[in-house]
PDB file of C-alpha atoms in Angstrom:
ATOM      1  CA  UNK A   1      89.830  98.784 108.952  1.00  0.00           C
ATOM      2  CA  UNK A   2      89.058  95.113 108.342  1.00  0.00           C
ATOM      3  CA  UNK A   3      88.855  92.895 111.435  1.00  0.00           C
ATOM      4  CA  UNK A   4      89.415  89.153 111.205  1.00  0.00           C
ATOM      5  CA  UNK A   5      87.229  86.499 112.785  1.00  0.00           C
ATOM      6  CA  UNK A   6      88.582  83.759 115.067  1.00  0.00           C
ATOM      7  CA  UNK A   7      88.433  81.172 112.266  1.00  0.00           C
ATOM      8  CA  UNK A   8      90.429  83.430 109.918  1.00  0.00           C
ATOM      9  CA  UNK A   9      94.149  84.042 109.959  1.00  0.00           C
ATOM     10  CA  UNK A  10      96.501  86.118 107.878  1.00  0.00           C
ATOM     11  CA  UNK A  11      99.219  84.259 106.006  1.00  0.00           C
ATOM     12  CA  UNK A  12     101.795  85.280 103.429  1.00  0.00           C
ATOM     13  CA  UNK A  13     102.204  83.020 100.399  1.00  0.00           C
ATOM     14  CA  UNK A  14     105.829  83.139  99.237  1.00  0.00           C
ATOM     15  CA  UNK A  15     106.507  81.641  95.825  1.00  0.00           C
ATOM     16  CA  UNK A  16     110.048  80.696  94.939  1.00  0.00           C
ATOM     17  CA  UNK A  17     111.782  78.920  92.129  1.00  0.00           C
ATOM     18  CA  UNK A  18     112.081  75.151  92.019  1.00  0.00           C
ATOM     19  CA  UNK A  19     115.243  73.745  93.678  1.00  0.00           C
ATOM     20  CA  UNK A  20     116.692  72.709  90.305  1.00  0.00           C
ATOM     21  CA  UNK A  21     116.420  76.341  89.148  1.00  0.00           C
ATOM     22  CA  UNK A  22     118.470  77.561  92.105  1.00  0.00           C
ATOM     23  CA  UNK A  23     122.213  77.338  91.586  1.00  0.00           C
ATOM     24  CA  UNK A  24     124.830  78.435  94.077  1.00  0.00           C
ATOM     25  CA  UNK A  25     122.313  80.235  96.284  1.00  0.00           C
ATOM     26  CA  UNK A  26     121.658  79.227  99.862  1.00  0.00           C
ATOM     27  CA  UNK A  27     118.224  78.187 101.028  1.00  0.00           C
ATOM     28  CA  UNK A  28     115.710  80.985 101.552  1.00  0.00           C
ATOM     29  CA  UNK A  29     115.424  82.078 105.174  1.00  0.00           C
ATOM     30  CA  UNK A  30     111.875  82.499 106.512  1.00  0.00           C
ATOM     31  CA  UNK A  31     112.691  86.072 107.491  1.00  0.00           C
ATOM     32  CA  UNK A  32     113.621  86.989 103.909  1.00  0.00           C
ATOM     33  CA  UNK A  33     111.061  88.424 101.527  1.00  0.00           C
ATOM     34  CA  UNK A  34     113.500  90.072  99.095  1.00  0.00           C
ATOM     35  CA  UNK A  35     115.585  86.988  98.178  1.00  0.00           C
ATOM     36  CA  UNK A  36     116.356  86.894  94.416  1.00  0.00           C
ATOM     37  CA  UNK A  37     114.716  83.466  94.032  1.00  0.00           C
ATOM     38  CA  UNK A  38     111.371  84.675  95.395  1.00  0.00           C
ATOM     39  CA  UNK A  39     109.095  85.634  92.508  1.00  0.00           C
ATOM     40  CA  UNK A  40     105.845  86.408  94.368  1.00  0.00           C
ATOM     41  CA  UNK A  41     104.796  87.556  97.850  1.00  0.00           C
ATOM     42  CA  UNK A  42     101.018  87.448  98.353  1.00  0.00           C
ATOM     43  CA  UNK A  43      99.343  88.329 101.687  1.00  0.00           C
ATOM     44  CA  UNK A  44      96.142  86.325 102.157  1.00  0.00           C
ATOM     45  CA  UNK A  45      93.447  85.553 104.650  1.00  0.00           C
ATOM     46  CA  UNK A  46      93.112  81.811 105.254  1.00  0.00           C
ATOM     47  CA  UNK A  47      89.684  80.433 106.118  1.00  0.00           C
ATOM     48  CA  UNK A  48      88.274  76.932 105.730  1.00  0.00           C
ATOM     49  CA  UNK A  49      91.374  75.762 103.846  1.00  0.00           C
ATOM     50  CA  UNK A  50      91.145  78.512 101.222  1.00  0.00           C
ATOM     51  CA  UNK A  51      93.508  81.434 100.780  1.00  0.00           C
ATOM     52  CA  UNK A  52      91.995  84.713  99.622  1.00  0.00           C
ATOM     53  CA  UNK A  53      94.224  87.610  98.506  1.00  0.00           C
ATOM     54  CA  UNK A  54      93.991  90.660 100.769  1.00  0.00           C
ATOM     55  CA  UNK A  55      94.533  92.910  97.747  1.00  0.00           C
ATOM     56  CA  UNK A  56      92.230  91.452  95.091  1.00  0.00           C
ATOM     57  CA  UNK A  57      89.824  89.208  96.986  1.00  0.00           C
ATOM     58  CA  UNK A  58      90.602  86.358  94.569  1.00  0.00           C
ATOM     59  CA  UNK A  59      91.414  82.842  95.701  1.00  0.00           C
ATOM     60  CA  UNK A  60      95.155  82.116  95.577  1.00  0.00           C
ATOM     61  CA  UNK A  61      95.715  78.569  94.277  1.00  0.00           C
ATOM     62  CA  UNK A  62      98.564  76.551  95.763  1.00  0.00           C
ATOM     63  CA  UNK A  63     101.657  75.994  93.673  1.00  0.00           C
ATOM     64  CA  UNK A  64     104.228  73.255  94.175  1.00  0.00           C
ATOM     65  CA  UNK A  65     106.999  75.336  95.740  1.00  0.00           C
ATOM     66  CA  UNK A  66     104.857  77.746  97.778  1.00  0.00           C
ATOM     67  CA  UNK A  67     105.739  78.509 101.375  1.00  0.00           C
ATOM     68  CA  UNK A  68     102.900  79.665 103.600  1.00  0.00           C
ATOM     69  CA  UNK A  69     104.140  81.889 106.413  1.00  0.00           C
ATOM     70  CA  UNK A  70     102.066  83.114 109.335  1.00  0.00           C
ATOM     71  CA  UNK A  71     101.195  86.785 109.426  1.00  0.00           C
ATOM     72  CA  UNK A  72     102.267  88.661 112.552  1.00  0.00           C
ATOM     73  CA  UNK A  73     101.203  91.918 114.097  1.00  0.00           C
ATOM     74  CA  UNK A  74     103.377  94.726 112.762  1.00  0.00           C
ATOM     75  CA  UNK A  75     103.766  93.349 109.241  1.00  0.00           C
ATOM     76  CA  UNK A  76     103.368  96.185 106.750  1.00  0.00           C
ATOM     77  CA  UNK A  77     102.353  95.181 103.228  1.00  0.00           C
ATOM     78  CA  UNK A  78     103.613  97.543 100.523  1.00  0.00           C
ATOM     79  CA  UNK A  79     102.247  96.939  97.015  1.00  0.00           C
ATOM     80  CA  UNK A  80     103.864  98.195  93.827  1.00  0.00           C
ATOM     81  CA  UNK A  81     100.782 100.332  93.037  1.00  0.00           C
ATOM     82  CA  UNK A  82     101.408 102.363  96.217  1.00  0.00           C
ATOM     83  CA  UNK A  83      98.842 100.655  98.484  1.00  0.00           C
ATOM     84  CA  UNK A  84     100.183 100.370 102.041  1.00  0.00           C
ATOM     85  CA  UNK A  85      98.458  98.380 104.793  1.00  0.00           C
ATOM     86  CA  UNK A  86      99.523  97.042 108.179  1.00  0.00           C
ATOM     87  CA  UNK A  87      98.443  94.006 110.177  1.00  0.00           C
ATOM     88  CA  UNK A  88      97.744  95.184 113.699  1.00  0.00           C
ATOM     89  CA  UNK A  89      96.008  94.053 116.879  1.00  0.00           C
ATOM     90  CA  UNK A  90      93.036  95.774 118.375  1.00  0.00           C
ATOM     91  CA  UNK A  91      90.724  95.000 121.258  1.00  0.00           C
ATOM     92  CA  UNK A  92      86.979  94.540 120.955  1.00  0.00           C
ATOM     93  CA  UNK A  93      85.115  94.070 124.227  1.00  0.00           C
ATOM     94  CA  UNK A  94      88.398  93.081 125.873  1.00  0.00           C
ATOM     95  CA  UNK A  95      89.237  90.419 123.257  1.00  0.00           C
ATOM     96  CA  UNK A  96      92.413  90.749 121.185  1.00  0.00           C
ATOM     97  CA  UNK A  97      91.703  90.662 117.490  1.00  0.00           C
ATOM     98  CA  UNK A  98      93.800  91.092 114.331  1.00  0.00           C
ATOM     99  CA  UNK A  99      92.876  93.852 111.914  1.00  0.00           C
ATOM    100  CA  UNK A 100      94.186  95.236 108.648  1.00  0.00           C
ATOM    101  CA  UNK A 101      94.455  99.025 108.524  1.00  0.00           C
ATOM    102  CA  UNK A 102      95.835 101.724 106.253  1.00  0.00           C
ATOM    103  CA  UNK A 103      99.516 102.178 106.991  1.00  0.00           C
ATOM    104  CA  UNK A 104     100.703 105.558 108.220  1.00  0.00           C
ATOM    105  CA  UNK A 105     103.861 104.509 110.122  1.00  0.00           C
ATOM    106  CA  UNK A 106     107.368 104.738 108.724  1.00  0.00           C
ATOM    107  CA  UNK A 107     109.557 101.678 108.073  1.00  0.00           C
ATOM    108  CA  UNK A 108     111.315 101.944 111.441  1.00  0.00           C
ATOM    109  CA  UNK A 109     108.088 101.181 113.337  1.00  0.00           C
ATOM    110  CA  UNK A 110     106.926  98.079 111.460  1.00  0.00           C
ATOM    111  CA  UNK A 111     108.115  95.147 109.365  1.00  0.00           C
ATOM    112  CA  UNK A 112     107.845  96.340 105.734  1.00  0.00           C
ATOM    113  CA  UNK A 113     107.289  93.636 103.128  1.00  0.00           C
ATOM    114  CA  UNK A 114     107.102  94.319  99.391  1.00  0.00           C
ATOM    115  CA  UNK A 115     104.155  92.398  97.923  1.00  0.00           C
ATOM    116  CA  UNK A 116     104.335  91.538  94.229  1.00  0.00           C
ATOM    117  CA  UNK A 117     103.833  88.839  91.609  1.00  0.00           C
ATOM    118  CA  UNK A 118     100.224  87.912  92.351  1.00  0.00           C
ATOM    119  CA  UNK A 119      99.349  88.256  88.673  1.00  0.00           C
ATOM    120  CA  UNK A 120     102.161  85.904  87.552  1.00  0.00           C
ATOM    121  CA  UNK A 121     101.320  82.286  86.678  1.00  0.00           C
ATOM    122  CA  UNK A 122     104.973  81.172  86.598  1.00  0.00           C
ATOM    123  CA  UNK A 123     108.368  82.556  87.611  1.00  0.00           C
ATOM    124  CA  UNK A 124     109.613  85.275  85.284  1.00  0.00           C
ATOM    125  CA  UNK A 125     112.608  84.489  83.078  1.00  0.00           C
ATOM    126  CA  UNK A 126     115.962  85.513  84.476  1.00  0.00           C
ATOM    127  CA  UNK A 127     117.901  88.166  82.634  1.00  0.00           C
TER     128      UNK A 127
END
């Protein structure tokens, strides 16, 4: 289990296509993570203005059309390689604290989010 300090917060970087690449599709809702115009979903820890990937530990550079969404307790991050983690709250000496733990719950008891595309430098070509 990894606990987060007070000056750290979990965010999800959502990368989507530029507006001129989107035709006939409504704007992406903040609750959507599986929209066809999203090409990367990268959970990160944000500290001192930098975003560090929870999966790789590498810094995630900002791209022009990135959305940065706050992480909430109950978010379950499912990676394509089978890694499954969950953002949860725990209490240390009576203080609430966020922590990242291995996920054992089923999809009905959390908010499952498929995480992908971290390795991509640009949106993939459409078929």
